[in-house]
PDB file of C-alpha atoms in Angstrom:
ATOM      1  CA  MET A  19     -29.975 -20.477  27.928  1.00 44.00           C
ATOM      2  CA  MET A  20     -26.382 -21.413  27.062  1.00 52.00           C
ATOM      3  CA  THR A  21     -23.730 -21.373  29.750  1.00 58.00           C
ATOM      4  CA  THR A  22     -20.589 -19.984  28.179  1.00 68.00           C
ATOM      5  CA  THR A  23     -17.609 -18.322  29.780  1.00 85.00           C
ATOM      6  CA  ARG A  24     -16.140 -14.978  28.820  1.00 89.00           C
ATOM      7  CA  THR A  25     -13.062 -16.826  27.616  1.00 92.00           C
ATOM      8  CA  GLU A  26     -15.106 -19.018  25.260  1.00 93.00           C
ATOM      9  CA  ILE A  27     -16.949 -16.009  23.837  1.00 95.00           C
ATOM     10  CA  ALA A  28     -13.651 -14.137  23.366  1.00 95.00           C
ATOM     11  CA  GLU A  29     -12.144 -17.197  21.646  1.00 96.00           C
ATOM     12  CA  ILE A  30     -15.062 -17.428  19.200  1.00 97.00           C
ATOM     13  CA  ALA A  31     -14.807 -13.697  18.424  1.00 97.00           C
ATOM     14  CA  GLY A  32     -11.017 -13.812  18.354  1.00 97.00           C
ATOM     15  CA  ALA A  33     -11.020 -16.615  15.761  1.00 98.00           C
ATOM     16  CA  VAL A  34     -12.573 -14.277  13.168  1.00 98.00           C
ATOM     17  CA  PRO A  35     -10.076 -13.635  10.348  1.00 98.00           C
ATOM     18  CA  ASP A  36      -9.077 -10.009   9.856  1.00 96.00           C
ATOM     19  CA  PRO A  37     -10.902  -8.863   6.676  1.00 95.00           C
ATOM     20  CA  GLU A  38      -7.840  -7.021   5.338  1.00 92.00           C
ATOM     21  CA  LEU A  39      -5.073  -9.350   6.540  1.00 91.00           C
ATOM     22  CA  ARG A  40      -6.759 -12.740   6.053  1.00 92.00           C
ATOM     23  CA  VAL A  41      -3.718 -14.667   7.346  1.00 94.00           C
ATOM     24  CA  VAL A  42      -4.309 -13.529  10.945  1.00 96.00           C
ATOM     25  CA  THR A  43      -7.286 -13.454  13.241  1.00 98.00           C
ATOM     26  CA  ILE A  44      -8.550 -10.416  15.070  1.00 98.00           C
ATOM     27  CA  GLY A  45      -7.539 -12.210  18.257  1.00 97.00           C
ATOM     28  CA  GLU A  46      -3.947 -12.518  17.041  1.00 97.00           C
ATOM     29  CA  LEU A  47      -3.973  -8.821  16.142  1.00 96.00           C
ATOM     30  CA  GLY A  48      -5.134  -7.920  19.639  1.00 96.00           C
ATOM     31  CA  ILE A  49      -8.303  -6.215  18.432  1.00 96.00           C
ATOM     32  CA  VAL A  50     -10.602  -8.166  20.803  1.00 97.00           C
ATOM     33  CA  ARG A  51     -10.458  -6.458  24.197  1.00 96.00           C
ATOM     34  CA  GLY A  52     -13.092  -8.352  26.117  1.00 95.00           C
ATOM     35  CA  ALA A  53     -16.274 -10.376  26.146  1.00 96.00           C
ATOM     36  CA  GLU A  54     -19.104 -10.829  28.602  1.00 93.00           C
ATOM     37  CA  THR A  55     -22.662 -11.962  28.930  1.00 92.00           C
ATOM     38  CA  ALA A  56     -25.003  -9.215  30.088  1.00 89.00           C
ATOM     39  CA  GLU A  57     -27.716  -9.904  32.681  1.00 89.00           C
ATOM     40  CA  ASP A  58     -30.330 -10.053  29.906  1.00 91.00           C
ATOM     41  CA  GLY A  59     -28.355 -12.841  28.145  1.00 87.00           C
ATOM     42  CA  ARG A  60     -26.961 -10.583  25.442  1.00 93.00           C
ATOM     43  CA  VAL A  61     -23.332 -11.228  24.498  1.00 96.00           C
ATOM     44  CA  VAL A  62     -21.132  -8.119  24.470  1.00 97.00           C
ATOM     45  CA  VAL A  63     -17.752  -8.127  22.730  1.00 98.00           C
ATOM     46  CA  THR A  64     -15.437  -5.137  23.034  1.00 97.00           C
ATOM     47  CA  ILE A  65     -12.983  -4.357  20.244  1.00 97.00           C
ATOM     48  CA  THR A  66     -10.434  -1.665  19.456  1.00 96.00           C
ATOM     49  CA  PRO A  67      -9.470  -0.730  15.887  1.00 94.00           C
ATOM     50  CA  THR A  68      -5.845  -0.747  14.812  1.00 90.00           C
ATOM     51  CA  TYR A  69      -6.393   2.970  14.280  1.00 84.00           C
ATOM     52  CA  SER A  70      -9.450   5.182  14.669  1.00 81.00           C
ATOM     53  CA  GLY A  71     -10.195   5.425  10.946  1.00 84.00           C
ATOM     54  CA  CYS A  72      -9.852   1.713  10.160  1.00 87.00           C
ATOM     55  CA  PRO A  73     -12.167   0.992   7.198  1.00 90.00           C
ATOM     56  CA  ALA A  74     -12.501  -2.681   8.193  1.00 93.00           C
ATOM     57  CA  MET A  75     -14.369  -2.080  11.453  1.00 95.00           C
ATOM     58  CA  ASP A  76     -17.874  -2.568  10.002  1.00 96.00           C
ATOM     59  CA  ALA A  77     -16.795  -5.866   8.437  1.00 97.00           C
ATOM     60  CA  ILE A  78     -15.135  -6.954  11.698  1.00 98.00           C
ATOM     61  CA  ARG A  79     -18.299  -6.195  13.696  1.00 98.00           C
ATOM     62  CA  ASP A  80     -20.447  -8.105  11.166  1.00 98.00           C
ATOM     63  CA  ASP A  81     -18.054 -11.077  11.172  1.00 98.00           C
ATOM     64  CA  ILE A  82     -18.036 -11.228  14.994  1.00 98.00           C
ATOM     65  CA  ARG A  83     -21.846 -11.211  15.051  1.00 97.00           C
ATOM     66  CA  ALA A  84     -21.937 -13.967  12.409  1.00 98.00           C
ATOM     67  CA  ALA A  85     -19.370 -16.118  14.250  1.00 98.00           C
ATOM     68  CA  LEU A  86     -21.256 -15.827  17.522  1.00 97.00           C
ATOM     69  CA  ALA A  87     -24.616 -16.428  15.812  1.00 96.00           C
ATOM     70  CA  GLY A  88     -23.101 -19.596  14.340  1.00 96.00           C
ATOM     71  CA  ALA A  89     -22.197 -20.649  17.889  1.00 94.00           C
ATOM     72  CA  GLY A  90     -25.793 -20.135  19.032  1.00 93.00           C
ATOM     73  CA  PHE A  91     -25.788 -16.537  20.268  1.00 93.00           C
ATOM     74  CA  ALA A  92     -28.680 -14.609  18.731  1.00 90.00           C
ATOM     75  CA  ASP A  93     -28.266 -11.318  20.583  1.00 95.00           C
ATOM     76  CA  VAL A  94     -24.760  -9.901  20.146  1.00 96.00           C
ATOM     77  CA  GLU A  95     -23.535  -6.373  20.751  1.00 97.00           C
ATOM     78  CA  VAL A  96     -20.103  -5.321  19.518  1.00 98.00           C
ATOM     79  CA  ARG A  97     -18.741  -2.249  21.279  1.00 97.00           C
ATOM     80  CA  THR A  98     -15.848  -0.214  19.966  1.00 96.00           C
ATOM     81  CA  VAL A  99     -13.487   1.458  22.426  1.00 95.00           C
ATOM     82  CA  LEU A 100     -10.639   3.751  21.444  1.00 93.00           C
ATOM     83  CA  SER A 101      -8.872   3.941  24.780  1.00 93.00           C
ATOM     84  CA  PRO A 102      -6.431   2.577  25.502  1.00 93.00           C
ATOM     85  CA  ALA A 103      -5.372   2.811  21.887  1.00 93.00           C
ATOM     86  CA  TRP A 104      -4.318  -0.303  19.988  1.00 93.00           C
ATOM     87  CA  SER A 105      -0.597  -0.778  19.421  1.00 92.00           C
ATOM     88  CA  THR A 106       1.562  -3.278  17.558  1.00 91.00           C
ATOM     89  CA  ASP A 107       2.589  -4.597  20.985  1.00 92.00           C
ATOM     90  CA  MET A 108      -0.838  -6.271  21.103  1.00 94.00           C
ATOM     91  CA  ILE A 109      -0.091  -8.576  18.166  1.00 94.00           C
ATOM     92  CA  THR A 110       0.599 -12.086  19.438  1.00 95.00           C
ATOM     93  CA  GLU A 111       3.688 -14.127  18.543  1.00 94.00           C
ATOM     94  CA  SER A 112       1.541 -16.401  16.376  1.00 96.00           C
ATOM     95  CA  GLY A 113       0.144 -13.298  14.661  1.00 95.00           C
ATOM     96  CA  TRP A 114       3.624 -11.986  13.843  1.00 92.00           C
ATOM     97  CA  ALA A 115       4.668 -15.441  12.594  1.00 92.00           C
ATOM     98  CA  ALA A 116       1.632 -15.647  10.289  1.00 94.00           C
ATOM     99  CA  LEU A 117       2.297 -12.160   8.916  1.00 92.00           C
ATOM    100  CA  GLU A 118       5.972 -12.927   8.341  1.00 88.00           C
ATOM    101  CA  ARG A 119       5.156 -16.196   6.503  1.00 90.00           C
ATOM    102  CA  THR A 120       3.192 -14.136   3.982  1.00 90.00           C
ATOM    103  CA  GLY A 121       5.899 -11.507   3.548  1.00 90.00           C
ATOM    104  CA  ILE A 122       4.500  -8.813   5.865  1.00 92.00           C
ATOM    105  CA  ALA A 123       7.223  -7.520   8.170  1.00 90.00           C
ATOM    106  CA  ALA A 124       7.118  -6.365  11.754  1.00 86.00           C
ATOM    107  CA  PRO A 125       8.059  -2.705  12.220  1.00 84.00           C
ATOM    108  CA  GLY A 126      11.235  -3.418  14.186  1.00 76.00           C
ATOM    109  CA  ALA A 127      12.226  -1.729  17.434  1.00 72.00           C
ATOM    110  CA  SER A 128      13.191   1.492  15.656  1.00 77.00           C
ATOM    111  CA  GLY A 129      10.162   1.407  13.362  1.00 79.00           C
ATOM    112  CA  THR A 130      12.272   0.224  10.420  1.00 86.00           C
ATOM    113  CA  PRO A 131      11.406  -3.327   9.365  1.00 90.00           C
ATOM    114  CA  ALA A 132      13.737  -6.096   8.266  1.00 86.00           C
ATOM    115  CA  CYS A 133      13.097  -7.663   4.877  1.00 88.00           C
ATOM    116  CA  PRO A 134      10.956 -10.757   5.546  1.00 86.00           C
ATOM    117  CA  ARG A 135      12.433 -12.512   2.512  1.00 84.00           C
ATOM    118  CA  CYS A 136      16.158 -12.204   2.990  1.00 83.00           C
ATOM    119  CA  ALA A 137      16.862 -11.252   6.615  1.00 70.00           C
ATOM    120  CA  HIS A 138      17.193 -14.947   7.467  1.00 59.00           C
ATOM    121  CA  ALA A 139      19.780 -15.364   4.714  1.00 57.00           C
ATOM    122  CA  HIS A 140      21.867 -12.697   6.453  1.00 57.00           C
ATOM    123  CA  GLY A 141      21.917 -14.542   9.776  1.00 61.00           C
ATOM    124  CA  GLY A 142      18.857 -12.680  11.009  1.00 60.00           C
ATOM    125  CA  GLN A 143      20.644  -9.350  10.656  1.00 66.00           C
ATOM    126  CA  PRO A 144      18.585  -6.538   9.165  1.00 65.00           C
ATOM    127  CA  THR A 145      19.281  -5.695   5.567  1.00 74.00           C
ATOM    128  CA  PRO A 146      19.169  -2.119   4.271  1.00 88.00           C
ATOM    129  CA  VAL A 147      15.607  -1.150   3.350  1.00 91.00           C
ATOM    130  CA  LEU A 148      13.958   1.902   1.830  1.00 93.00           C
ATOM    131  CA  GLN A 149      10.439   3.117   2.547  1.00 94.00           C
ATOM    132  CA  ILE A 150       8.593   3.541  -0.754  1.00 95.00           C
ATOM    133  CA  SER A 151       5.260   4.730   0.633  1.00 95.00           C
ATOM    134  CA  ARG A 152       3.752   5.421   4.058  1.00 92.00           C
ATOM    135  CA  TYR A 153       0.710   3.445   2.895  1.00 90.00           C
ATOM    136  CA  ALA A 154       0.431   0.003   1.342  1.00 90.00           C
ATOM    137  CA  SER A 155      -2.466  -2.382   0.658  1.00 86.00           C
ATOM    138  CA  THR A 156      -4.088  -1.339   3.950  1.00 86.00           C
ATOM    139  CA  PRO A 157      -3.707   1.957   5.827  1.00 86.00           C
ATOM    140  CA  CYS A 158      -2.045   0.181   8.777  1.00 88.00           C
ATOM    141  CA  GLN A 159       0.808  -0.976   6.530  1.00 91.00           C
ATOM    142  CA  SER A 160       3.605   0.806   4.706  1.00 93.00           C
ATOM    143  CA  LEU A 161       5.466  -0.223   1.545  1.00 95.00           C
ATOM    144  CA  TRP A 162       9.206  -0.923   1.638  1.00 94.00           C
ATOM    145  CA  SER A 163      11.915  -2.184  -0.694  1.00 94.00           C
ATOM    146  CA  CYS A 164      14.888  -4.316   0.288  1.00 92.00           C
ATOM    147  CA  ARG A 165      18.225  -3.076  -1.010  1.00 91.00           C
ATOM    148  CA  SER A 166      19.679  -6.578  -0.824  1.00 89.00           C
ATOM    149  CA  CYS A 167      17.132  -8.739  -2.672  1.00 90.00           C
ATOM    150  CA  LEU A 168      15.424  -5.720  -4.366  1.00 92.00           C
ATOM    151  CA  GLU A 169      11.964  -7.097  -3.525  1.00 92.00           C
ATOM    152  CA  PRO A 170       9.154  -4.871  -2.291  1.00 94.00           C
ATOM    153  CA  PHE A 171       7.336  -5.833   0.907  1.00 94.00           C
ATOM    154  CA  ASN A 172       4.687  -4.522   3.252  1.00 93.00           C
ATOM    155  CA  ALA A 173       5.319  -3.812   6.916  1.00 94.00           C
ATOM    156  CA  ILE A 174       2.888  -3.206   9.747  1.00 92.00           C
ATOM    157  CA  LYS A 175       3.273   0.374  10.973  1.00 89.00           C
ATOM    158  CA  LYS A 176       4.580   0.737  14.520  1.00 85.00           C
ATOM    159  CA  LEU A 177       1.850   2.253  16.631  1.00 79.00           C
TER     160      LEU A 177
END
């Protein structure tokens, strides 16, 4: 039987790329809540969706099982918990940096994002933006347009 710590199991699970936002891992998004080895040797990973209707949850569960199977764990249970609810505060700094590098903005303190393309050109000051749609390429994102550079961009919704 393998001797593996909770931290190691959580790191393996957390390294799984998000199936909708492939530039970040589920660990960086804060989806992985915990990991443990049950008395019977089964590995249990606890996750929380970004919102209760997230269509990627089946893929995330399958990818966690595959990652842990690849690390030698044959018996893996993935539990989903809804409380406490996930929030954008759970995204790590490296997660936000990866999202920003690909043009996906953080929601901003007020919920209004800064344009990820031109905010730096304005000394880091927010540029005027307009929300085009409450939904973008994934339900946890919204679509915006920058009034300065006129480019559209996605932003993670503040939850």
